[in-house]
mmCIF file with all atom_site columns, C-alpha atoms in Angstrom:
data_model
loop_
_atom_site.group_PDB
_atom_site.id
_atom_site.type_symbol
_atom_site.label_atom_id
_atom_site.label_alt_id
_atom_site.label_comp_id
_atom_site.label_asym_id
_atom_site.label_entity_id
_atom_site.label_seq_id
_atom_site.pdbx_PDB_ins_code
_atom_site.Cartn_x
_atom_site.Cartn_y
_atom_site.Cartn_z
_atom_site.occupancy
_atom_site.B_iso_or_equiv
_atom_site.pdbx_formal_charge
_atom_site.auth_seq_id
_atom_site.auth_comp_id
_atom_site.auth_asym_id
_atom_site.auth_atom_id
_atom_site.pdbx_PDB_model_num
ATOM 1   C CA . MET A 1 1   ? 127.409 135.864 100.259 1.00 0.00 ? 1483 MET A CA 1
ATOM 2   C CA . ALA A 1 2   ? 126.329 134.132 97.044  1.00 0.00 ? 1484 ALA A CA 1
ATOM 3   C CA . ARG A 1 3   ? 126.154 130.823 98.891  1.00 0.00 ? 1485 ARG A CA 1
ATOM 4   C CA . GLN A 1 4   ? 123.996 132.371 101.621 1.00 0.00 ? 1486 GLN A CA 1
ATOM 5   C CA . ARG A 1 5   ? 121.605 133.752 99.001  1.00 0.00 ? 1487 ARG A CA 1
ATOM 6   C CA . GLN A 1 6   ? 121.411 130.361 97.333  1.00 0.00 ? 1488 GLN A CA 1
ATOM 7   C CA . GLU A 1 7   ? 120.698 128.594 100.629 1.00 0.00 ? 1489 GLU A CA 1
ATOM 8   C CA . ARG A 1 8   ? 118.040 131.195 101.466 1.00 0.00 ? 1490 ARG A CA 1
ATOM 9   C CA . ALA A 1 9   ? 116.420 130.680 98.064  1.00 0.00 ? 1491 ALA A CA 1
ATOM 10  C CA . VAL A 1 10  ? 116.339 126.910 98.618  1.00 0.00 ? 1492 VAL A CA 1
ATOM 11  C CA . ARG A 1 11  ? 114.730 127.382 102.041 1.00 0.00 ? 1493 ARG A CA 1
ATOM 12  C CA . THR A 1 12  ? 112.181 129.806 100.623 1.00 0.00 ? 1494 THR A CA 1
ATOM 13  C CA . ARG A 1 13  ? 111.220 127.447 97.830  1.00 0.00 ? 1495 ARG A CA 1
ATOM 14  C CA . ASP A 1 14  ? 110.856 124.544 100.246 1.00 0.00 ? 1496 ASP A CA 1
ATOM 15  C CA . ALA A 1 15  ? 108.742 126.649 102.618 1.00 0.00 ? 1497 ALA A CA 1
ATOM 16  C CA . LEU A 1 16  ? 106.460 127.605 99.734  1.00 0.00 ? 1498 LEU A CA 1
ATOM 17  C CA . ILE A 1 17  ? 106.008 123.993 98.633  1.00 0.00 ? 1499 ILE A CA 1
ATOM 18  C CA . GLN A 1 18  ? 105.315 122.857 102.196 1.00 0.00 ? 1500 GLN A CA 1
ATOM 19  C CA . ALA A 1 19  ? 102.809 125.662 102.815 1.00 0.00 ? 1501 ALA A CA 1
ATOM 20  C CA . ALA A 1 20  ? 101.139 125.013 99.481  1.00 0.00 ? 1502 ALA A CA 1
ATOM 21  C CA . ALA A 1 21  ? 100.930 121.290 100.217 1.00 0.00 ? 1503 ALA A CA 1
ATOM 22  C CA . GLU A 1 22  ? 99.260  121.945 103.567 1.00 0.00 ? 1504 GLU A CA 1
ATOM 23  C CA . THR A 1 23  ? 96.797  124.388 102.015 1.00 0.00 ? 1505 THR A CA 1
ATOM 24  C CA . PHE A 1 24  ? 95.995  122.200 98.993  1.00 0.00 ? 1506 PHE A CA 1
ATOM 25  C CA . ASP A 1 25  ? 95.564  119.207 101.306 1.00 0.00 ? 1507 ASP A CA 1
ATOM 26  C CA . GLU A 1 26  ? 93.029  121.095 103.412 1.00 0.00 ? 1508 GLU A CA 1
ATOM 27  C CA . ASN A 1 27  ? 91.146  122.987 100.699 1.00 0.00 ? 1509 ASN A CA 1
ATOM 28  C CA . GLY A 1 28  ? 91.907  121.494 97.295  1.00 0.00 ? 1510 GLY A CA 1
ATOM 29  C CA . PHE A 1 29  ? 93.287  123.550 94.434  1.00 0.00 ? 1511 PHE A CA 1
ATOM 30  C CA . SER A 1 30  ? 90.309  125.857 93.962  1.00 0.00 ? 1512 SER A CA 1
ATOM 31  C CA . GLY A 1 31  ? 89.915  126.581 97.661  1.00 0.00 ? 1513 GLY A CA 1
ATOM 32  C CA . ALA A 1 32  ? 93.592  127.307 98.272  1.00 0.00 ? 1514 ALA A CA 1
ATOM 33  C CA . GLY A 1 33  ? 94.244  131.037 98.197  1.00 0.00 ? 1515 GLY A CA 1
ATOM 34  C CA . ILE A 1 34  ? 97.658  132.456 97.352  1.00 0.00 ? 1516 ILE A CA 1
ATOM 35  C CA . ASN A 1 35  ? 97.519  134.813 100.350 1.00 0.00 ? 1517 ASN A CA 1
ATOM 36  C CA . ARG A 1 36  ? 96.960  131.883 102.699 1.00 0.00 ? 1518 ARG A CA 1
ATOM 37  C CA . ILE A 1 37  ? 99.921  130.041 101.199 1.00 0.00 ? 1519 ILE A CA 1
ATOM 38  C CA . LEU A 1 38  ? 102.142 133.121 101.507 1.00 0.00 ? 1520 LEU A CA 1
ATOM 39  C CA . GLU A 1 39  ? 101.067 133.699 105.111 1.00 0.00 ? 1521 GLU A CA 1
ATOM 40  C CA . ARG A 1 40  ? 101.755 130.085 105.981 1.00 0.00 ? 1522 ARG A CA 1
ATOM 41  C CA . ALA A 1 41  ? 105.168 130.129 104.295 1.00 0.00 ? 1523 ALA A CA 1
ATOM 42  C CA . GLY A 1 42  ? 106.064 133.496 105.793 1.00 0.00 ? 1524 GLY A CA 1
ATOM 43  C CA . VAL A 1 43  ? 107.235 134.930 102.462 1.00 0.00 ? 1525 VAL A CA 1
ATOM 44  C CA . THR A 1 44  ? 106.330 137.877 100.248 1.00 0.00 ? 1526 THR A CA 1
ATOM 45  C CA . PRO A 1 45  ? 104.559 137.706 96.867  1.00 0.00 ? 1527 PRO A CA 1
ATOM 46  C CA . GLY A 1 46  ? 107.816 138.722 95.210  1.00 0.00 ? 1528 GLY A CA 1
ATOM 47  C CA . ALA A 1 47  ? 109.614 135.762 96.786  1.00 0.00 ? 1529 ALA A CA 1
ATOM 48  C CA . MET A 1 48  ? 106.949 133.409 95.522  1.00 0.00 ? 1530 MET A CA 1
ATOM 49  C CA . TYR A 1 49  ? 106.961 134.741 91.982  1.00 0.00 ? 1531 TYR A CA 1
ATOM 50  C CA . PHE A 1 50  ? 110.741 134.448 91.897  1.00 0.00 ? 1532 PHE A CA 1
ATOM 51  C CA . HIS A 1 51  ? 110.264 130.662 92.174  1.00 0.00 ? 1533 HIS A CA 1
ATOM 52  C CA . PHE A 1 52  ? 106.755 130.066 90.788  1.00 0.00 ? 1534 PHE A CA 1
ATOM 53  C CA . LYS A 1 53  ? 104.882 131.994 88.095  1.00 0.00 ? 1535 LYS A CA 1
ATOM 54  C CA . SER A 1 54  ? 101.400 131.083 89.362  1.00 0.00 ? 1536 SER A CA 1
ATOM 55  C CA . LYS A 1 55  ? 99.364  128.942 91.725  1.00 0.00 ? 1537 LYS A CA 1
ATOM 56  C CA . GLU A 1 56  ? 99.188  126.357 88.929  1.00 0.00 ? 1538 GLU A CA 1
ATOM 57  C CA . ASP A 1 57  ? 102.981 126.298 88.739  1.00 0.00 ? 1539 ASP A CA 1
ATOM 58  C CA . LEU A 1 58  ? 103.183 125.810 92.501  1.00 0.00 ? 1540 LEU A CA 1
ATOM 59  C CA . ALA A 1 59  ? 100.614 123.004 92.383  1.00 0.00 ? 1541 ALA A CA 1
ATOM 60  C CA . ARG A 1 60  ? 102.595 121.313 89.625  1.00 0.00 ? 1542 ARG A CA 1
ATOM 61  C CA . ALA A 1 61  ? 105.694 121.385 91.842  1.00 0.00 ? 1543 ALA A CA 1
ATOM 62  C CA . VAL A 1 62  ? 103.756 119.744 94.682  1.00 0.00 ? 1544 VAL A CA 1
ATOM 63  C CA . ILE A 1 63  ? 102.595 117.016 92.281  1.00 0.00 ? 1545 ILE A CA 1
ATOM 64  C CA . VAL A 1 64  ? 105.999 116.352 90.738  1.00 0.00 ? 1546 VAL A CA 1
ATOM 65  C CA . GLU A 1 65  ? 107.943 116.492 94.019  1.00 0.00 ? 1547 GLU A CA 1
ATOM 66  C CA . GLN A 1 66  ? 105.461 114.506 96.105  1.00 0.00 ? 1548 GLN A CA 1
ATOM 67  C CA . ALA A 1 67  ? 107.942 111.664 96.689  1.00 0.00 ? 1549 ALA A CA 1
ATOM 68  C CA . ALA A 1 68  ? 111.006 113.827 97.374  1.00 0.00 ? 1550 ALA A CA 1
ATOM 69  C CA . ALA A 1 69  ? 111.079 113.196 101.131 1.00 0.00 ? 1551 ALA A CA 1
ATOM 70  C CA . LEU A 1 70  ? 109.965 109.555 101.061 1.00 0.00 ? 1552 LEU A CA 1
ATOM 71  C CA . ARG A 1 71  ? 112.376 106.794 102.058 1.00 0.00 ? 1553 ARG A CA 1
ATOM 72  C CA . LEU A 1 72  ? 112.091 104.618 98.984  1.00 0.00 ? 1554 LEU A CA 1
ATOM 73  C CA . PRO A 1 73  ? 114.223 101.525 98.325  1.00 0.00 ? 1555 PRO A CA 1
ATOM 74  C CA . GLU A 1 74  ? 117.289 102.320 96.257  1.00 0.00 ? 1556 GLU A CA 1
ATOM 75  C CA . GLN A 1 75  ? 117.435 98.970  94.481  1.00 0.00 ? 1557 GLN A CA 1
ATOM 76  C CA . PRO A 1 76  ? 114.518 96.849  93.207  1.00 0.00 ? 1558 PRO A CA 1
ATOM 77  C CA . SER A 1 77  ? 114.296 93.357  94.696  1.00 0.00 ? 1559 SER A CA 1
ATOM 78  C CA . GLY A 1 78  ? 110.990 91.855  93.614  1.00 0.00 ? 1560 GLY A CA 1
ATOM 79  C CA . ILE A 1 79  ? 107.474 91.127  94.770  1.00 0.00 ? 1561 ILE A CA 1
ATOM 80  C CA . GLN A 1 80  ? 107.964 91.414  98.538  1.00 0.00 ? 1562 GLN A CA 1
ATOM 81  C CA . GLN A 1 81  ? 109.586 94.814  98.198  1.00 0.00 ? 1563 GLN A CA 1
ATOM 82  C CA . LEU A 1 82  ? 106.807 95.935  95.849  1.00 0.00 ? 1564 LEU A CA 1
ATOM 83  C CA . VAL A 1 83  ? 104.194 94.935  98.423  1.00 0.00 ? 1565 VAL A CA 1
ATOM 84  C CA . ASN A 1 84  ? 106.213 96.607  101.192 1.00 0.00 ? 1566 ASN A CA 1
ATOM 85  C CA . LEU A 1 85  ? 106.478 99.774  99.114  1.00 0.00 ? 1567 LEU A CA 1
ATOM 86  C CA . THR A 1 86  ? 102.747 100.057 98.486  1.00 0.00 ? 1568 THR A CA 1
ATOM 87  C CA . LEU A 1 87  ? 101.978 99.542  102.172 1.00 0.00 ? 1569 LEU A CA 1
ATOM 88  C CA . TYR A 1 88  ? 104.634 102.085 103.171 1.00 0.00 ? 1570 TYR A CA 1
ATOM 89  C CA . LEU A 1 89  ? 102.985 104.548 100.785 1.00 0.00 ? 1571 LEU A CA 1
ATOM 90  C CA . ALA A 1 90  ? 99.622  103.843 102.422 1.00 0.00 ? 1572 ALA A CA 1
ATOM 91  C CA . GLY A 1 91  ? 101.090 104.880 105.748 1.00 0.00 ? 1573 GLY A CA 1
ATOM 92  C CA . GLU A 1 92  ? 102.684 107.971 104.221 1.00 0.00 ? 1574 GLU A CA 1
ATOM 93  C CA . MET A 1 93  ? 99.316  108.965 102.782 1.00 0.00 ? 1575 MET A CA 1
ATOM 94  C CA . GLN A 1 94  ? 98.057  109.115 106.366 1.00 0.00 ? 1576 GLN A CA 1
ATOM 95  C CA . ARG A 1 95  ? 100.965 111.023 107.924 1.00 0.00 ? 1577 ARG A CA 1
ATOM 96  C CA . ASN A 1 96  ? 102.871 112.913 105.199 1.00 0.00 ? 1578 ASN A CA 1
ATOM 97  C CA . VAL A 1 97  ? 101.009 116.044 104.106 1.00 0.00 ? 1579 VAL A CA 1
ATOM 98  C CA . ARG A 1 98  ? 103.305 116.844 101.181 1.00 0.00 ? 1580 ARG A CA 1
ATOM 99  C CA . PHE A 1 99  ? 102.895 113.382 99.687  1.00 0.00 ? 1581 PHE A CA 1
ATOM 100 C CA . ARG A 1 100 ? 99.147  113.377 100.368 1.00 0.00 ? 1582 ARG A CA 1
ATOM 101 C CA . ALA A 1 101 ? 98.671  116.791 98.764  1.00 0.00 ? 1583 ALA A CA 1
ATOM 102 C CA . GLY A 1 102 ? 100.689 115.764 95.725  1.00 0.00 ? 1584 GLY A CA 1
ATOM 103 C CA . VAL A 1 103 ? 98.510  112.697 95.270  1.00 0.00 ? 1585 VAL A CA 1
ATOM 104 C CA . ARG A 1 104 ? 95.310  114.714 95.763  1.00 0.00 ? 1586 ARG A CA 1
ATOM 105 C CA . LEU A 1 105 ? 96.343  117.218 93.102  1.00 0.00 ? 1587 LEU A CA 1
ATOM 106 C CA . ALA A 1 106 ? 97.488  114.473 90.729  1.00 0.00 ? 1588 ALA A CA 1
ATOM 107 C CA . VAL A 1 107 ? 94.139  112.698 91.022  1.00 0.00 ? 1589 VAL A CA 1
ATOM 108 C CA . ASP A 1 108 ? 91.988  115.816 90.616  1.00 0.00 ? 1590 ASP A CA 1
ATOM 109 C CA . GLN A 1 109 ? 93.644  117.644 87.740  1.00 0.00 ? 1591 GLN A CA 1
ATOM 110 C CA . THR A 1 110 ? 90.375  119.078 86.414  1.00 0.00 ? 1592 THR A CA 1
ATOM 111 C CA . GLU A 1 111 ? 90.763  122.027 88.780  1.00 0.00 ? 1593 GLU A CA 1
ATOM 112 C CA . GLY A 1 112 ? 92.651  125.060 87.560  1.00 0.00 ? 1594 GLY A CA 1
ATOM 113 C CA . GLY A 1 113 ? 93.996  123.575 84.366  1.00 0.00 ? 1595 GLY A CA 1
ATOM 114 C CA . VAL A 1 114 ? 96.856  121.704 86.043  1.00 0.00 ? 1596 VAL A CA 1
ATOM 115 C CA . GLN A 1 115 ? 97.766  118.854 83.711  1.00 0.00 ? 1597 GLN A CA 1
ATOM 116 C CA . ASP A 1 116 ? 100.725 116.627 84.533  1.00 0.00 ? 1598 ASP A CA 1
ATOM 117 C CA . PHE A 1 117 ? 100.909 112.882 83.907  1.00 0.00 ? 1599 PHE A CA 1
ATOM 118 C CA . THR A 1 118 ? 104.627 112.525 84.621  1.00 0.00 ? 1600 THR A CA 1
ATOM 119 C CA . VAL A 1 119 ? 104.149 111.498 88.247  1.00 0.00 ? 1601 VAL A CA 1
ATOM 120 C CA . TYR A 1 120 ? 102.009 108.534 87.151  1.00 0.00 ? 1602 TYR A CA 1
ATOM 121 C CA . GLU A 1 121 ? 104.736 107.540 84.700  1.00 0.00 ? 1603 GLU A CA 1
ATOM 122 C CA . TRP A 1 122 ? 107.331 107.893 87.452  1.00 0.00 ? 1604 TRP A CA 1
ATOM 123 C CA . TRP A 1 123 ? 105.460 105.593 89.827  1.00 0.00 ? 1605 TRP A CA 1
ATOM 124 C CA . GLY A 1 124 ? 104.756 103.191 86.973  1.00 0.00 ? 1606 GLY A CA 1
ATOM 125 C CA . GLU A 1 125 ? 108.475 102.940 86.266  1.00 0.00 ? 1607 GLU A CA 1
ATOM 126 C CA . LYS A 1 126 ? 109.224 102.432 89.958  1.00 0.00 ? 1608 LYS A CA 1
ATOM 127 C CA . PHE A 1 127 ? 106.755 99.538  90.084  1.00 0.00 ? 1609 PHE A CA 1
ATOM 128 C CA . ARG A 1 128 ? 108.013 98.153  86.749  1.00 0.00 ? 1610 ARG A CA 1
ATOM 129 C CA . GLN A 1 129 ? 111.553 97.940  88.082  1.00 0.00 ? 1611 GLN A CA 1
ATOM 130 C CA . GLU A 1 130 ? 110.346 95.840  91.015  1.00 0.00 ? 1612 GLU A CA 1
ATOM 131 C CA . LEU A 1 131 ? 108.459 93.595  88.600  1.00 0.00 ? 1613 LEU A CA 1
ATOM 132 C CA . LEU A 1 132 ? 111.564 93.197  86.436  1.00 0.00 ? 1614 LEU A CA 1
ATOM 133 C CA . ALA A 1 133 ? 113.473 92.161  89.549  1.00 0.00 ? 1615 ALA A CA 1
ATOM 134 C CA . ALA A 1 134 ? 110.663 89.721  90.326  1.00 0.00 ? 1616 ALA A CA 1
ATOM 135 C CA . ARG A 1 135 ? 110.993 88.279  86.818  1.00 0.00 ? 1617 ARG A CA 1
ATOM 136 C CA . ALA A 1 136 ? 114.723 87.771  87.341  1.00 0.00 ? 1618 ALA A CA 1
ATOM 137 C CA . ARG A 1 137 ? 113.910 85.909  90.579  1.00 0.00 ? 1619 ARG A CA 1
ATOM 138 C CA . ASP A 1 138 ? 111.330 83.680  88.800  1.00 0.00 ? 1620 ASP A CA 1
ATOM 139 C CA . GLU A 1 139 ? 108.514 85.119  90.906  1.00 0.00 ? 1621 GLU A CA 1
ATOM 140 C CA . LEU A 1 140 ? 106.143 86.158  88.108  1.00 0.00 ? 1622 LEU A CA 1
ATOM 141 C CA . LEU A 1 141 ? 103.742 84.100  86.072  1.00 0.00 ? 1623 LEU A CA 1
ATOM 142 C CA . GLU A 1 142 ? 104.918 83.553  82.528  1.00 0.00 ? 1624 GLU A CA 1
ATOM 143 C CA . ASP A 1 143 ? 102.290 85.694  80.781  1.00 0.00 ? 1625 ASP A CA 1
ATOM 144 C CA . VAL A 1 144 ? 102.745 88.805  82.957  1.00 0.00 ? 1626 VAL A CA 1
ATOM 145 C CA . ASP A 1 145 ? 103.901 91.887  81.044  1.00 0.00 ? 1627 ASP A CA 1
ATOM 146 C CA . GLU A 1 146 ? 105.880 94.001  83.499  1.00 0.00 ? 1628 GLU A CA 1
ATOM 147 C CA . ALA A 1 147 ? 105.058 97.406  81.981  1.00 0.00 ? 1629 ALA A CA 1
ATOM 148 C CA . GLU A 1 148 ? 101.356 96.633  81.605  1.00 0.00 ? 1630 GLU A CA 1
ATOM 149 C CA . CYS A 1 149 ? 101.167 95.189  85.114  1.00 0.00 ? 1631 CYS A CA 1
ATOM 150 C CA . ALA A 1 150 ? 102.848 98.301  86.531  1.00 0.00 ? 1632 ALA A CA 1
ATOM 151 C CA . ARG A 1 151 ? 100.240 100.541 84.886  1.00 0.00 ? 1633 ARG A CA 1
ATOM 152 C CA . VAL A 1 152 ? 97.413  98.387  86.241  1.00 0.00 ? 1634 VAL A CA 1
ATOM 153 C CA . LEU A 1 153 ? 98.956  98.516  89.705  1.00 0.00 ? 1635 LEU A CA 1
ATOM 154 C CA . VAL A 1 154 ? 99.258  102.308 89.636  1.00 0.00 ? 1636 VAL A CA 1
ATOM 155 C CA . ALA A 1 155 ? 95.617  102.549 88.560  1.00 0.00 ? 1637 ALA A CA 1
ATOM 156 C CA . ALA A 1 156 ? 94.460  100.057 91.201  1.00 0.00 ? 1638 ALA A CA 1
ATOM 157 C CA . TYR A 1 157 ? 96.403  101.826 93.925  1.00 0.00 ? 1639 TYR A CA 1
ATOM 158 C CA . THR A 1 158 ? 95.096  105.236 92.869  1.00 0.00 ? 1640 THR A CA 1
ATOM 159 C CA . GLY A 1 159 ? 91.496  104.034 92.879  1.00 0.00 ? 1641 GLY A CA 1
ATOM 160 C CA . THR A 1 160 ? 91.883  102.234 96.191  1.00 0.00 ? 1642 THR A CA 1
ATOM 161 C CA . GLN A 1 161 ? 93.331  105.247 97.991  1.00 0.00 ? 1643 GLN A CA 1
ATOM 162 C CA . LEU A 1 162 ? 90.635  107.503 96.532  1.00 0.00 ? 1644 LEU A CA 1
ATOM 163 C CA . MET A 1 163 ? 87.824  105.219 97.719  1.00 0.00 ? 1645 MET A CA 1
ATOM 164 C CA . SER A 1 164 ? 89.459  104.988 101.140 1.00 0.00 ? 1646 SER A CA 1
ATOM 165 C CA . GLN A 1 165 ? 89.753  108.767 101.304 1.00 0.00 ? 1647 GLN A CA 1
ATOM 166 C CA . LEU A 1 166 ? 86.082  109.237 100.471 1.00 0.00 ? 1648 LEU A CA 1
ATOM 167 C CA . SER A 1 167 ? 84.823  106.546 102.848 1.00 0.00 ? 1649 SER A CA 1
ATOM 168 C CA . THR A 1 168 ? 87.085  106.850 105.905 1.00 0.00 ? 1650 THR A CA 1
ATOM 169 C CA . GLY A 1 169 ? 89.483  109.737 105.323 1.00 0.00 ? 1651 GLY A CA 1
ATOM 170 C CA . ARG A 1 170 ? 92.089  107.051 104.497 1.00 0.00 ? 1652 ARG A CA 1
ATOM 171 C CA . ALA A 1 171 ? 91.902  105.589 108.018 1.00 0.00 ? 1653 ALA A CA 1
ATOM 172 C CA . ASP A 1 172 ? 91.501  102.117 106.511 1.00 0.00 ? 1654 ASP A CA 1
ATOM 173 C CA . LEU A 1 173 ? 93.899  102.561 103.589 1.00 0.00 ? 1655 LEU A CA 1
ATOM 174 C CA . PRO A 1 174 ? 96.495  99.984  104.721 1.00 0.00 ? 1656 PRO A CA 1
ATOM 175 C CA . GLN A 1 175 ? 93.753  97.393  105.146 1.00 0.00 ? 1657 GLN A CA 1
ATOM 176 C CA . GLN A 1 176 ? 92.343  98.234  101.714 1.00 0.00 ? 1658 GLN A CA 1
ATOM 177 C CA . ILE A 1 177 ? 95.794  97.855  100.124 1.00 0.00 ? 1659 ILE A CA 1
ATOM 178 C CA . VAL A 1 178 ? 96.060  94.437  101.771 1.00 0.00 ? 1660 VAL A CA 1
ATOM 179 C CA . ALA A 1 179 ? 92.694  93.513  100.216 1.00 0.00 ? 1661 ALA A CA 1
ATOM 180 C CA . MET A 1 180 ? 93.886  94.806  96.834  1.00 0.00 ? 1662 MET A CA 1
ATOM 181 C CA . TRP A 1 181 ? 96.923  92.517  96.972  1.00 0.00 ? 1663 TRP A CA 1
ATOM 182 C CA . ARG A 1 182 ? 94.816  89.556  98.076  1.00 0.00 ? 1664 ARG A CA 1
ATOM 183 C CA . TYR A 1 183 ? 93.215  89.607  94.631  1.00 0.00 ? 1665 TYR A CA 1
ATOM 184 C CA . LEU A 1 184 ? 96.070  90.930  92.493  1.00 0.00 ? 1666 LEU A CA 1
ATOM 185 C CA . LEU A 1 185 ? 98.901  88.783  93.811  1.00 0.00 ? 1667 LEU A CA 1
ATOM 186 C CA . PRO A 1 186 ? 97.619  85.384  92.579  1.00 0.00 ? 1668 PRO A CA 1
ATOM 187 C CA . GLY A 1 187 ? 97.146  86.913  89.139  1.00 0.00 ? 1669 GLY A CA 1
ATOM 188 C CA . ILE A 1 188 ? 100.776 87.972  88.729  1.00 0.00 ? 1670 ILE A CA 1
ATOM 189 C CA . ALA A 1 189 ? 102.931 85.781  90.977  1.00 0.00 ? 1671 ALA A CA 1
ATOM 190 C CA . ASP A 1 190 ? 103.557 82.043  90.906  1.00 0.00 ? 1672 ASP A CA 1
ATOM 191 C CA . PRO A 1 191 ? 102.023 80.025  93.770  1.00 0.00 ? 1673 PRO A CA 1
ATOM 192 C CA . ARG A 1 192 ? 105.346 79.549  95.586  1.00 0.00 ? 1674 ARG A CA 1
ATOM 193 C CA . THR A 1 193 ? 105.896 83.301  95.694  1.00 0.00 ? 1675 THR A CA 1
ATOM 194 C CA . VAL A 1 194 ? 102.325 83.955  96.810  1.00 0.00 ? 1676 VAL A CA 1
ATOM 195 C CA . SER A 1 195 ? 102.770 81.546  99.700  1.00 0.00 ? 1677 SER A CA 1
ATOM 196 C CA . ARG A 1 196 ? 105.882 83.247  101.046 1.00 0.00 ? 1678 ARG A CA 1
ATOM 197 C CA . VAL A 1 197 ? 105.057 86.935  100.507 1.00 0.00 ? 1679 VAL A CA 1
ATOM 198 C CA . THR A 1 198 ? 103.919 88.808  103.607 1.00 0.00 ? 1680 THR A CA 1
ATOM 199 C CA . VAL A 1 199 ? 101.012 91.177  103.032 1.00 0.00 ? 1681 VAL A CA 1
ATOM 200 C CA . ASP A 1 200 ? 100.287 92.832  106.370 1.00 0.00 ? 1682 ASP A CA 1
ATOM 201 C CA . ALA A 1 201 ? 98.818  96.253  107.147 1.00 0.00 ? 1683 ALA A CA 1
ATOM 202 C CA . ALA A 1 202 ? 101.441 96.601  109.890 1.00 0.00 ? 1684 ALA A CA 1
ATOM 203 C CA . LEU A 1 203 ? 104.012 97.182  107.136 1.00 0.00 ? 1685 LEU A CA 1
ATOM 204 C CA . SER A 1 204 ? 102.464 100.621 106.613 1.00 0.00 ? 1686 SER A CA 1
ATOM 205 C CA . VAL A 1 205 ? 104.103 101.878 109.821 1.00 0.00 ? 1687 VAL A CA 1
ATOM 206 C CA . ALA A 1 206 ? 107.570 100.612 108.919 1.00 0.00 ? 1688 ALA A CA 1
ATOM 207 C CA . ALA A 1 207 ? 110.069 103.423 108.488 1.00 0.00 ? 1689 ALA A CA 1
#
């Protein structure tokens, strides 16, 4: 019985996060009503407040857990994998509502007093690990600082996806990420690595 209750609680929490993600994605934080989220999740207010104290708390969970269902590489392997990862994320921004909502909330944290920088730090560390692997493979230019480069990449990616969202609803995001790499790659990788790395928008559809 205890196990059944625990499994039910896990399902309820997941349903709330999914419903909240869909509602935040459609309406933003301010426009997302709690009643709409509850109706979508098919749960009662009491069930929600058992897991989340407020709409802000629920939004924070969507931000922090945005990558939970993504198929990310388990081990870093350098520049090509870093490029592949960013293009995969571009595709997920188009088709994965939970990831897209988490990114939207993380970018626009002026609404509702939701303040959480940890997801940016998490992605920065993910990118830094790929850059450290690239360093071990002699793929980086000598003066590249892996931590600083990772922060710049997170910022560049965030800005690129936001501009794509505003201009085309992210329809051209993979192509814009390709353009981003066209300028960034020669600034961080040695010429031999640049010549052999594949930067192709088609990588955004790879599972």
